[in-house]
Coordinates of C-alpha atoms in Angstrom, one line a residue:
X1 CA 142.8 58.8 127.5
X2 CA 139.5 61.2 127.9
X3 CA 137.4 60.9 125.0
X4 CA 136.5 64.8 123.7
X5 CA 132.7 64.6 125.0
X6 CA 134.7 64.0 128.2
X7 CA 136.4 67.0 128.3
X8 CA 136.2 70.1 131.3
X9 CA 134.1 72.2 129.5
X10 CA 132.5 70.3 126.5
X11 CA 129.3 70.1 125.7
X12 CA 127.6 66.5 126.8
X13 CA 127.6 63.7 124.4
X14 CA 124.1 63.5 123.5
X15 CA 122.5 60.0 121.7
X16 CA 122.4 60.0 117.6
X17 CA 118.6 61.4 116.4
X18 CA 117.2 59.8 114.0
X19 CA 114.4 61.4 111.6
X20 CA 112.3 59.1 109.8
X21 CA 109.0 58.8 107.7
X22 CA 108.9 62.0 106.7
X23 CA 111.0 64.4 103.6
X24 CA 114.4 65.5 104.0
X25 CA 115.7 68.7 101.8
X26 CA 118.6 67.9 100.6
X27 CA 120.9 68.0 97.6
X28 CA 122.4 64.4 98.5
X29 CA 119.3 62.5 97.8
X30 CA 116.1 64.2 96.5
X31 CA 114.0 61.4 97.5
X32 CA 115.2 61.5 100.9
X33 CA 112.9 60.6 104.3
X34 CA 115.1 60.4 106.9
X35 CA 118.3 61.9 108.4
X36 CA 120.7 60.6 111.5
X37 CA 121.9 63.7 113.6
X38 CA 125.1 62.6 115.7
X39 CA 126.4 65.4 117.6
X40 CA 126.3 68.6 116.2
X41 CA 126.8 67.0 112.6
X42 CA 124.4 65.2 109.8
X43 CA 125.9 61.8 110.0
X44 CA 123.7 60.6 106.8
X45 CA 120.5 61.4 104.9
X46 CA 118.7 58.5 102.7
X47 CA 115.4 56.7 102.2
X48 CA 112.8 55.1 104.6
X49 CA 114.4 51.3 103.7
X50 CA 117.8 52.6 105.2
X51 CA 116.5 54.1 108.4
X52 CA 115.3 50.8 108.8
X53 CA 118.8 49.0 108.5
X54 CA 120.8 51.4 110.7
X55 CA 117.9 52.1 113.5
X56 CA 119.2 50.7 116.7
X57 CA 118.3 51.1 120.6
X58 CA 121.4 53.7 121.2
X59 CA 119.4 56.2 118.5
X60 CA 116.7 58.9 119.8
X61 CA 114.2 57.6 117.0
X62 CA 111.3 60.9 116.0
X63 CA 108.7 59.5 113.8
X64 CA 107.8 62.5 110.8
X65 CA 104.6 61.6 110.2
X66 CA 104.9 63.5 106.9
X67 CA 107.1 66.4 108.1
X68 CA 109.5 68.1 106.7
X69 CA 113.4 68.2 107.3
X70 CA 114.6 71.7 106.0
X71 CA 117.6 74.0 106.3
X72 CA 117.5 76.6 109.4
X73 CA 116.6 80.3 107.7
X74 CA 118.9 83.0 108.5
X75 CA 117.3 86.0 108.9
X76 CA 120.0 88.5 107.3
X77 CA 118.4 92.0 109.1
X78 CA 116.5 92.1 111.9
X79 CA 116.8 94.1 115.4
X80 CA 116.6 91.9 118.8
X81 CA 115.9 94.7 121.2
X82 CA 113.5 96.8 118.8
X83 CA 112.2 93.7 118.0
X84 CA 111.4 92.1 121.5
X85 CA 109.8 95.7 122.2
X86 CA 107.5 95.6 119.9
X87 CA 106.5 92.0 120.7
X88 CA 106.1 93.4 124.2
X89 CA 104.0 96.6 123.0
X90 CA 100.8 98.1 121.4
X91 CA 100.8 96.6 118.3
X92 CA 99.5 99.2 115.9
X93 CA 100.0 97.4 112.5
X94 CA 95.8 97.1 112.4
X95 CA 95.0 100.3 113.4
X96 CA 92.4 102.5 110.9
X97 CA 92.6 106.1 112.1
X98 CA 94.5 108.6 114.5
X99 CA 91.3 107.9 117.2
X100 CA 92.2 104.2 117.3
X101 CA 95.5 105.2 118.3
X102 CA 94.8 107.6 121.1
X103 CA 92.0 104.5 121.9
X104 CA 95.1 102.0 122.4
X105 CA 97.4 104.3 124.0
X106 CA 94.6 104.9 126.7
X107 CA 94.0 101.4 127.2
X108 CA 97.8 100.3 127.3
X109 CA 98.9 99.0 130.9
X110 CA 101.4 99.5 133.1
X111 CA 102.4 103.2 134.6
X112 CA 105.8 103.9 132.4
X113 CA 106.3 104.9 129.2
X114 CA 103.6 103.5 126.6
X115 CA 105.2 102.3 123.6
X116 CA 103.7 100.8 120.1
X117 CA 105.0 100.1 117.1
X118 CA 103.3 99.3 113.7
X119 CA 101.1 102.5 112.4
X120 CA 100.9 103.1 108.5
X121 CA 98.6 106.0 107.6
X122 CA 99.1 105.2 104.2
X123 CA 96.6 103.0 104.5
X124 CA 93.9 105.2 106.5
X125 CA 90.6 107.2 105.3
X126 CA 91.8 109.9 106.6
X127 CA 95.6 110.2 106.8
X128 CA 95.4 112.7 109.6
X129 CA 97.8 112.2 113.1
X130 CA 96.7 112.4 116.5
X131 CA 98.5 115.3 118.0
X132 CA 101.5 115.6 120.6
X133 CA 98.8 117.0 123.2
X134 CA 96.2 114.1 122.7
X135 CA 98.9 111.6 122.7
X136 CA 99.4 113.4 126.1
X137 CA 95.8 112.8 127.5
X138 CA 95.6 109.8 125.8
X139 CA 98.4 108.4 128.6
X140 CA 97.5 110.7 131.2
X141 CA 100.7 112.5 130.9
X142 CA 103.1 109.1 130.4
X143 CA 105.6 109.8 127.9
X144 CA 104.5 108.1 124.4
X145 CA 106.4 107.0 121.5
X146 CA 104.5 105.4 118.9
X147 CA 106.9 104.2 115.7
X148 CA 106.0 103.9 112.0
X149 CA 105.7 101.0 110.2
X150 CA 109.4 101.4 108.6
X151 CA 110.5 103.1 112.3
X152 CA 112.6 105.8 110.4
X153 CA 109.9 108.0 112.0
X154 CA 107.7 108.3 115.0
X155 CA 104.9 109.9 117.1
X156 CA 105.6 111.5 120.4
X157 CA 104.3 112.9 122.7
X158 CA 104.6 116.3 124.1
X159 CA 106.1 114.8 127.7
X160 CA 108.7 113.2 125.7
X161 CA 109.2 115.9 123.6
X162 CA 110.7 117.4 125.9
X163 CA 112.3 115.2 128.5
X164 CA 114.4 113.8 125.5
X165 CA 115.2 117.3 124.4
X166 CA 113.8 117.1 120.9
X167 CA 113.7 121.0 120.4
X168 CA 115.9 122.3 118.2
X169 CA 116.8 118.7 116.2
X170 CA 116.5 117.8 112.6
X171 CA 113.2 116.5 111.9
X172 CA 111.5 118.1 115.2
X173 CA 108.8 120.9 114.1
X174 CA 107.3 120.9 117.2
X175 CA 104.4 118.0 115.6
X176 CA 103.9 114.7 117.0
X177 CA 105.4 113.4 113.9
X178 CA 109.6 113.2 114.8
X179 CA 112.2 112.1 111.6
X180 CA 116.1 111.7 111.4
X181 CA 118.0 113.0 114.3
X182 CA 114.8 113.8 116.3
X183 CA 113.5 110.6 115.3
X184 CA 116.9 109.1 116.9
X185 CA 116.6 110.9 119.6
X186 CA 113.4 110.0 121.0
X187 CA 114.0 106.3 120.3
X188 CA 116.9 106.1 122.2
X189 CA 115.3 107.8 125.2
X190 CA 112.7 104.9 125.5
X191 CA 115.4 102.8 125.5
X192 CA 117.3 103.8 128.5
X193 CA 116.4 100.6 130.4
X194 CA 117.7 98.0 132.9
X195 CA 120.4 95.7 131.9
X196 CA 118.0 92.6 132.4
X197 CA 114.6 94.3 131.4
X198 CA 117.0 94.8 127.7
X199 CA 118.1 91.2 128.0
X200 CA 114.6 90.3 128.5
X201 CA 113.3 91.6 125.4
X202 CA 116.4 90.4 123.0
X203 CA 115.7 86.8 124.4
X204 CA 111.9 87.1 123.7
X205 CA 113.1 88.5 120.1
X206 CA 115.3 85.3 119.8
X207 CA 112.5 82.8 121.3
X208 CA 109.9 84.0 118.4
X209 CA 112.9 83.7 116.3
X210 CA 113.6 80.3 117.2
X211 CA 109.9 79.2 117.1
X212 CA 109.6 80.0 113.1
X213 CA 112.7 78.1 112.2
X214 CA 115.2 80.5 112.2
X215 CA 119.0 79.2 113.3
X216 CA 121.0 82.4 113.0
X217 CA 119.7 85.8 112.6
X218 CA 122.1 89.1 111.4
X219 CA 121.8 91.7 114.2
X220 CA 122.3 94.9 112.5
X221 CA 123.3 97.9 115.4
X222 CA 124.1 101.3 115.1
X223 CA 124.5 104.2 117.3
X224 CA 121.1 105.7 116.5
X225 CA 119.4 102.3 117.2
X226 CA 121.2 100.7 120.1
X227 CA 124.7 101.6 121.8
X228 CA 127.7 99.1 121.6
X229 CA 126.2 97.4 125.0
X230 CA 123.6 96.9 122.7
X231 CA 125.5 95.2 120.7
X232 CA 128.0 93.1 122.8
X233 CA 124.5 92.1 124.4
X234 CA 123.4 90.5 120.8
X235 CA 126.3 89.2 120.6
X236 CA 126.7 87.4 124.6
X237 CA 124.0 85.0 123.2
X238 CA 126.6 82.5 121.0
X239 CA 128.3 81.9 123.9
X240 CA 125.1 81.0 125.9
X241 CA 126.3 81.5 129.7
X242 CA 124.0 79.0 130.9
X243 CA 120.7 80.0 129.3
X244 CA 118.9 77.9 126.9
X245 CA 120.3 77.4 123.3
X246 CA 119.0 80.7 120.8
X247 CA 119.7 81.2 117.2
X248 CA 124.0 82.2 115.9
X249 CA 123.8 86.0 116.6
X250 CA 125.6 87.5 112.8
X251 CA 126.4 91.0 114.8
X252 CA 126.9 93.9 112.1
X253 CA 127.9 97.7 113.3
X254 CA 126.7 101.0 111.2
X255 CA 129.6 102.9 112.3
X256 CA 131.4 105.5 109.9
X257 CA 135.1 104.7 109.3
X258 CA 137.2 107.5 107.5
X259 CA 140.4 105.7 107.7
X260 CA 141.7 102.2 108.0
X261 CA 143.3 103.3 111.9
X262 CA 139.8 104.5 112.6
X263 CA 137.6 101.3 111.3
X264 CA 140.6 99.0 113.4
X265 CA 139.7 101.3 116.4
X266 CA 136.0 101.0 116.3
X267 CA 136.6 96.9 116.2
X268 CA 138.8 97.6 119.0
X269 CA 136.6 99.2 121.2
X270 CA 133.2 97.3 120.4
X271 CA 134.4 94.6 122.4
X272 CA 132.7 92.1 120.5
X273 CA 133.8 90.6 116.9
X274 CA 131.6 91.6 114.4
X275 CA 130.9 90.6 110.7
X276 CA 131.5 93.9 109.2
X277 CA 131.0 97.4 110.0
X278 CA 127.9 97.5 107.5
X279 CA 124.3 97.4 108.0
X280 CA 122.1 100.6 109.5
X281 CA 124.9 103.1 108.1
X282 CA 121.9 104.9 106.4
X283 CA 122.9 106.4 103.4
X284 CA 119.4 107.4 103.3
X285 CA 115.7 107.0 105.4
X286 CA 112.2 104.8 103.7
X287 CA 109.6 104.9 101.3
X288 CA 107.2 105.4 103.9
X289 CA 108.6 108.3 106.1
X290 CA 109.4 110.0 102.6
X291 CA 113.1 110.0 103.7
X292 CA 114.6 107.7 101.2
X293 CA 116.7 109.7 99.0
X294 CA 115.1 109.7 95.4
X295 CA 116.4 111.6 91.7
X296 CA 112.7 113.1 91.9
X297 CA 110.6 113.9 93.7
X298 CA 107.8 111.4 96.0
X299 CA 104.7 111.4 93.8
X300 CA 102.4 112.5 96.7
X301 CA 104.7 115.4 98.0
X302 CA 106.4 116.6 94.9
X303 CA 108.6 119.1 97.2
X304 CA 110.2 116.0 99.2
X305 CA 112.7 114.3 97.4
X306 CA 113.9 112.8 100.8
X307 CA 117.1 113.1 102.9
X308 CA 120.9 112.1 102.3
X309 CA 122.8 111.5 105.3
X310 CA 126.6 110.7 103.7
X311 CA 128.4 112.4 101.4
X312 CA 129.6 110.5 98.8
X313 CA 133.0 110.8 100.0
X314 CA 132.2 109.7 103.5
X315 CA 130.9 106.9 102.1
X316 CA 133.9 105.8 99.6
X317 CA 136.2 106.4 102.8
X318 CA 134.1 103.9 104.3
X319 CA 134.1 101.6 101.8
X320 CA 137.8 101.9 101.2
X321 CA 138.7 101.9 105.1
X322 CA 136.9 98.2 105.1
X323 CA 138.2 97.1 102.0
X324 CA 141.6 98.0 103.7
X325 CA 141.4 96.3 106.7
X326 CA 139.4 93.5 104.8
X327 CA 135.7 93.0 106.6
X328 CA 132.7 93.9 105.2
X329 CA 131.6 97.5 104.9
X330 CA 128.2 98.8 103.9
X331 CA 124.8 100.7 104.2
X332 CA 121.2 100.8 104.2
X333 CA 120.2 102.3 101.3
X334 CA 116.6 102.4 99.5
X335 CA 116.2 105.4 97.1
X336 CA 117.7 105.7 93.8
X337 CA 119.6 109.1 94.5
X338 CA 120.9 107.0 97.9
X339 CA 121.9 104.1 95.3
X340 CA 123.8 106.3 93.1
X341 CA 125.6 107.8 96.1
X342 CA 126.5 104.2 96.8
X343 CA 128.0 103.4 93.7
X344 CA 129.7 106.6 93.2
X345 CA 131.4 105.7 96.5
X346 CA 132.0 102.3 95.3
X347 CA 133.7 104.0 92.1
X348 CA 135.9 106.4 94.4
X349 CA 136.9 103.6 97.4
X350 CA 137.8 101.1 94.0
X351 CA 139.9 103.9 92.9
X352 CA 142.0 104.4 95.4
X353 CA 142.8 100.6 96.7
X354 CA 142.1 98.9 94.1
X355 CA 138.8 97.1 92.4
X356 CA 140.7 94.0 93.5
X357 CA 140.4 94.4 97.5
X358 CA 137.3 95.9 97.0
X359 CA 135.5 93.2 95.8
X360 CA 137.4 90.6 98.4
X361 CA 136.0 92.6 101.1
X362 CA 133.1 91.3 100.3
X363 CA 130.6 94.6 100.7
X364 CA 127.1 94.3 101.5
X365 CA 123.8 96.8 100.8
X366 CA 120.6 96.4 103.2
X367 CA 117.4 97.4 101.6
X368 CA 118.3 98.7 97.5
X369 CA 114.9 98.7 96.1
X370 CA 114.9 101.5 94.1
X371 CA 117.4 99.7 91.8
X372 CA 118.3 99.9 87.8
X373 CA 120.0 98.3 85.2
X374 CA 123.2 100.1 85.1
X375 CA 123.3 99.7 88.9
X376 CA 122.2 96.0 89.3
X377 CA 125.8 95.6 86.8
X378 CA 127.8 98.1 89.4
X379 CA 126.8 95.8 92.4
X380 CA 127.7 92.9 90.4
X381 CA 131.0 94.5 89.2
X382 CA 132.3 94.9 92.6
X383 CA 130.6 91.7 94.3
X384 CA 128.1 93.3 96.5
X385 CA 125.2 91.4 98.2
X386 CA 122.4 93.2 98.3
X387 CA 120.1 92.0 101.6
X388 CA 116.6 92.3 100.8
X389 CA 113.3 92.2 102.5
X390 CA 110.9 90.4 100.0
X391 CA 108.1 91.3 102.8
X392 CA 108.1 95.0 101.7
X393 CA 106.6 93.7 98.6
X394 CA 104.0 91.9 99.7
X395 CA 103.0 94.7 102.4
X396 CA 103.7 97.4 99.8
X397 CA 103.8 96.4 96.7
X398 CA 100.8 96.2 93.8
X399 CA 98.3 98.7 92.7
X400 CA 97.0 100.6 95.0
X401 CA 100.3 99.9 97.6
X402 CA 102.3 102.3 99.0
X403 CA 104.7 102.2 96.3
X404 CA 102.0 103.2 94.1
X405 CA 101.2 106.0 96.3
X406 CA 104.4 107.5 96.9
X407 CA 106.6 106.8 93.7
X408 CA 103.3 106.2 91.4
X409 CA 104.9 104.4 88.3
X410 CA 107.9 103.7 89.5
X411 CA 106.6 101.9 92.6
X412 CA 106.3 99.2 89.4
X413 CA 110.1 98.7 89.6
X414 CA 110.7 98.1 92.8
X415 CA 112.7 95.3 94.5
X416 CA 114.1 93.4 91.5
X417 CA 114.8 90.4 92.4
X418 CA 114.6 88.0 89.3
X419 CA 116.9 91.2 87.9
X420 CA 119.7 91.2 90.8
X421 CA 119.7 87.1 90.5
X422 CA 119.7 86.9 86.6
X423 CA 122.8 89.6 86.9
X424 CA 124.6 87.4 89.2
X425 CA 124.6 90.0 92.3
X426 CA 124.7 87.7 95.5
X427 CA 121.2 88.2 97.3
X428 CA 120.0 87.0 100.6
X429 CA 116.7 87.6 102.5
X430 CA 115.6 89.1 106.0
X431 CA 112.8 90.1 107.4
X432 CA 114.0 93.7 109.4
X433 CA 112.2 92.8 112.0
X434 CA 110.1 94.4 113.4
X435 CA 109.1 96.0 110.7
X436 CA 108.1 92.7 108.9
X437 CA 107.5 89.5 111.6
X438 CA 109.8 86.4 111.8
X439 CA 107.4 84.6 109.2
X440 CA 110.4 83.2 106.6
X441 CA 107.5 80.9 104.6
X442 CA 105.9 84.3 104.0
X443 CA 108.7 85.9 103.0
X444 CA 109.5 83.0 100.4
X445 CA 105.6 83.5 99.2
X446 CA 106.4 86.7 98.7
X447 CA 108.9 86.0 96.4
X448 CA 107.1 83.9 94.5
X449 CA 104.2 86.2 94.0
X450 CA 106.2 89.3 93.4
X451 CA 103.7 92.2 92.3
X452 CA 105.9 92.4 89.3
X453 CA 105.7 89.1 87.5
X454 CA 108.6 90.2 85.9
X455 CA 110.5 90.1 88.9
X456 CA 109.4 87.3 90.5
X457 CA 112.0 84.2 91.3
X458 CA 111.3 80.7 92.3
X459 CA 110.7 79.3 95.4
X460 CA 113.6 77.2 95.6
X461 CA 115.7 80.3 95.1
X462 CA 113.9 82.1 97.3
X463 CA 114.2 79.5 100.0
X464 CA 118.4 79.7 99.2
X465 CA 118.1 83.3 99.7
X466 CA 116.4 82.7 102.9
X467 CA 118.8 79.9 104.3
X468 CA 122.4 78.7 102.5
X469 CA 122.9 82.6 101.2
X470 CA 122.4 84.3 104.4
X471 CA 125.3 81.9 105.8
X472 CA 127.6 83.0 102.4
X473 CA 126.8 86.8 102.9
X474 CA 127.8 86.7 107.0
X475 CA 131.1 84.8 105.5
X476 CA 130.7 82.1 107.7
X477 CA 133.7 80.2 107.7
X478 CA 132.0 76.6 106.7
X479 CA 131.2 76.7 103.4
X480 CA 128.7 73.8 104.2
X481 CA 126.2 75.8 106.3
X482 CA 122.7 75.9 105.2
X483 CA 122.4 72.5 103.8
X484 CA 122.1 69.0 104.8
X485 CA 124.4 67.3 103.7
X486 CA 126.8 64.2 105.0
X487 CA 129.1 66.3 107.3
X488 CA 127.5 69.6 107.2
X489 CA 126.4 71.7 110.8
X490 CA 123.1 70.0 111.9
X491 CA 121.5 73.3 111.6
X492 CA 117.3 72.5 110.4
X493 CA 113.9 72.8 111.3
X494 CA 111.1 70.6 111.0
X495 CA 107.9 71.7 109.1
X496 CA 104.3 70.1 109.6
X497 CA 103.1 71.0 105.7
X498 CA 100.0 70.3 103.7
X499 CA 101.7 69.1 100.9
X500 CA 105.4 69.4 99.0
X501 CA 105.8 70.4 95.5
X502 CA 108.2 71.5 93.0
X503 CA 107.5 75.4 92.0
X504 CA 108.6 77.7 89.5
X505 CA 108.6 81.5 88.7
X506 CA 107.5 81.6 85.2
X507 CA 103.3 81.9 85.1
X508 CA 103.5 80.8 81.5
X509 CA 104.7 77.4 82.3
X510 CA 102.7 74.9 84.9
X511 CA 103.9 76.7 88.1
X512 CA 103.3 73.3 90.6
X513 CA 104.8 69.6 90.3
X514 CA 105.3 66.5 92.1
X515 CA 107.1 65.0 88.9
X516 CA 110.3 63.2 90.6
X517 CA 111.9 62.9 87.5
X518 CA 112.5 66.7 88.3
X519 CA 115.0 65.5 90.5
X520 CA 114.5 69.1 92.6
X521 CA 114.2 68.5 96.4
X522 CA 110.6 69.3 97.1
X523 CA 109.4 71.9 99.1
X524 CA 105.8 73.3 100.9
X525 CA 103.5 74.5 98.4
X526 CA 102.8 78.1 99.2
X527 CA 99.5 78.4 97.4
X528 CA 97.6 76.8 100.5
X529 CA 96.5 80.2 102.3
X530 CA 98.8 78.8 105.2
X531 CA 102.1 78.6 106.4
X532 CA 103.8 75.4 106.9
X533 CA 104.2 75.4 111.1
X534 CA 107.3 75.0 112.5
X535 CA 107.4 71.5 114.9
X536 CA 111.2 71.9 115.8
X537 CA 114.2 74.5 115.5
X538 CA 117.7 73.0 115.8
X539 CA 121.3 74.7 115.6
X540 CA 124.1 72.6 115.4
X541 CA 122.8 69.2 117.2
X542 CA 121.1 71.9 120.3
X543 CA 117.1 71.8 120.3
X544 CA 116.4 75.4 119.9
X545 CA 112.7 74.7 119.5
X546 CA 110.0 71.9 120.0
X547 CA 106.4 72.2 119.8
X548 CA 105.1 69.3 121.9
X549 CA 103.2 67.5 119.1
X550 CA 106.3 66.6 117.7
X551 CA 107.1 63.6 119.9
X552 CA 103.3 63.1 120.9

């Protein structure tokens, strides 16, 4: 009888791999220093003494030399094509004036469109933006598209405005900055690229993710970001098709469903299995672009209160339809008025199809930055997962930050992670890349060092939110995903660390401890000024990334 590994189309049998002389983050043994991987499964975790007794010549033995083996990260909100394009285009995060933007455009290589990402005028001494004509001159007539850091608005040249047909669209006033419908049209005009080029951008993003310890990413697709073809391409990485193994892609599609029948029709026509009709189905926009829907005007522009892109009735019909189909529904929602609309929609959907069906669907809301106690209680009642981005607080929270500039005192209550956790709201974390980089440990640190001390969570809670909670939020069928215990999927990363510690979020007690009596698995010290360095990333036993220093 043929062995399973000999059957046609099966993956070749590989030697067991024994990792030893390090530290393993596992609930099975807080003192574990070794782990055995057999095929796609964790076979054993334990002590160095035990590792010596089981090691034999059939194994590939890796000396960790003190490195940490931990469950691989899951990015619960990212955009593959957008991330790849941003990595390969002008990096404008450090630009501090309109002149520096223009200089970057003028120096852009090549002869095609000039693409760039990451400018943030809220940090400039003079927030004046370059004109469309200045962009045109700087580029020598090449079309220009420069996305703001939040990717909810952009600067475009006059030629791009003409070729993309922006005139007359909502969000275009004849100037360089475009928002809402005009921004979506401008972005899509620059994404009409050959399939091999688009695939190259996605490969670039997945390579970056693997090099930073991610074993899975939630691709948040939507019609205004990329078409169904872009989503199908993202989903195709899961079948490999002869390519180098990549992090698992968890696809979401943000298209509005008006009924159960319509939801099923959308799913049938997509041509790729999606986790839900959720993600960037926008109820509102962003704080930075002043398109997040607020109950009261922006502090630095009181006449503006953002935009609601969906009515309560539309949102309710969508959630009801998804609940009846039995899949996740959800929205991109940031402002407090936007969340009011989403929560009213939940109530209406529950009244139509029943609270139990709404809860069972496991809906998820992206971002949910402005949320008060009453809203948190409603989220908990309906078992809605919040997919949040801790790096937003690191970038924009605190005195003098974007939140304070745009929202005044309201900025202090943004991203209340501790309040969400304490109320039992399921929370998972991501980057919203390319909005913030694929740097998971920086994201964990952002939770621990939240600008509002009352909303800080422990490193352990933050780490779980970036790992196991990501699998749960996507309703992954394997309940053992995201942990390293015997029988669990062999999906992990190896990290070079300076020091391992137990860390808590409460500043009133000793924050850092190596006391073994705590019997808590250790995590990297995050107060060293640098992030751990990824040495290897493995998904279901397949190596996605390896540093030359791992086996040197």
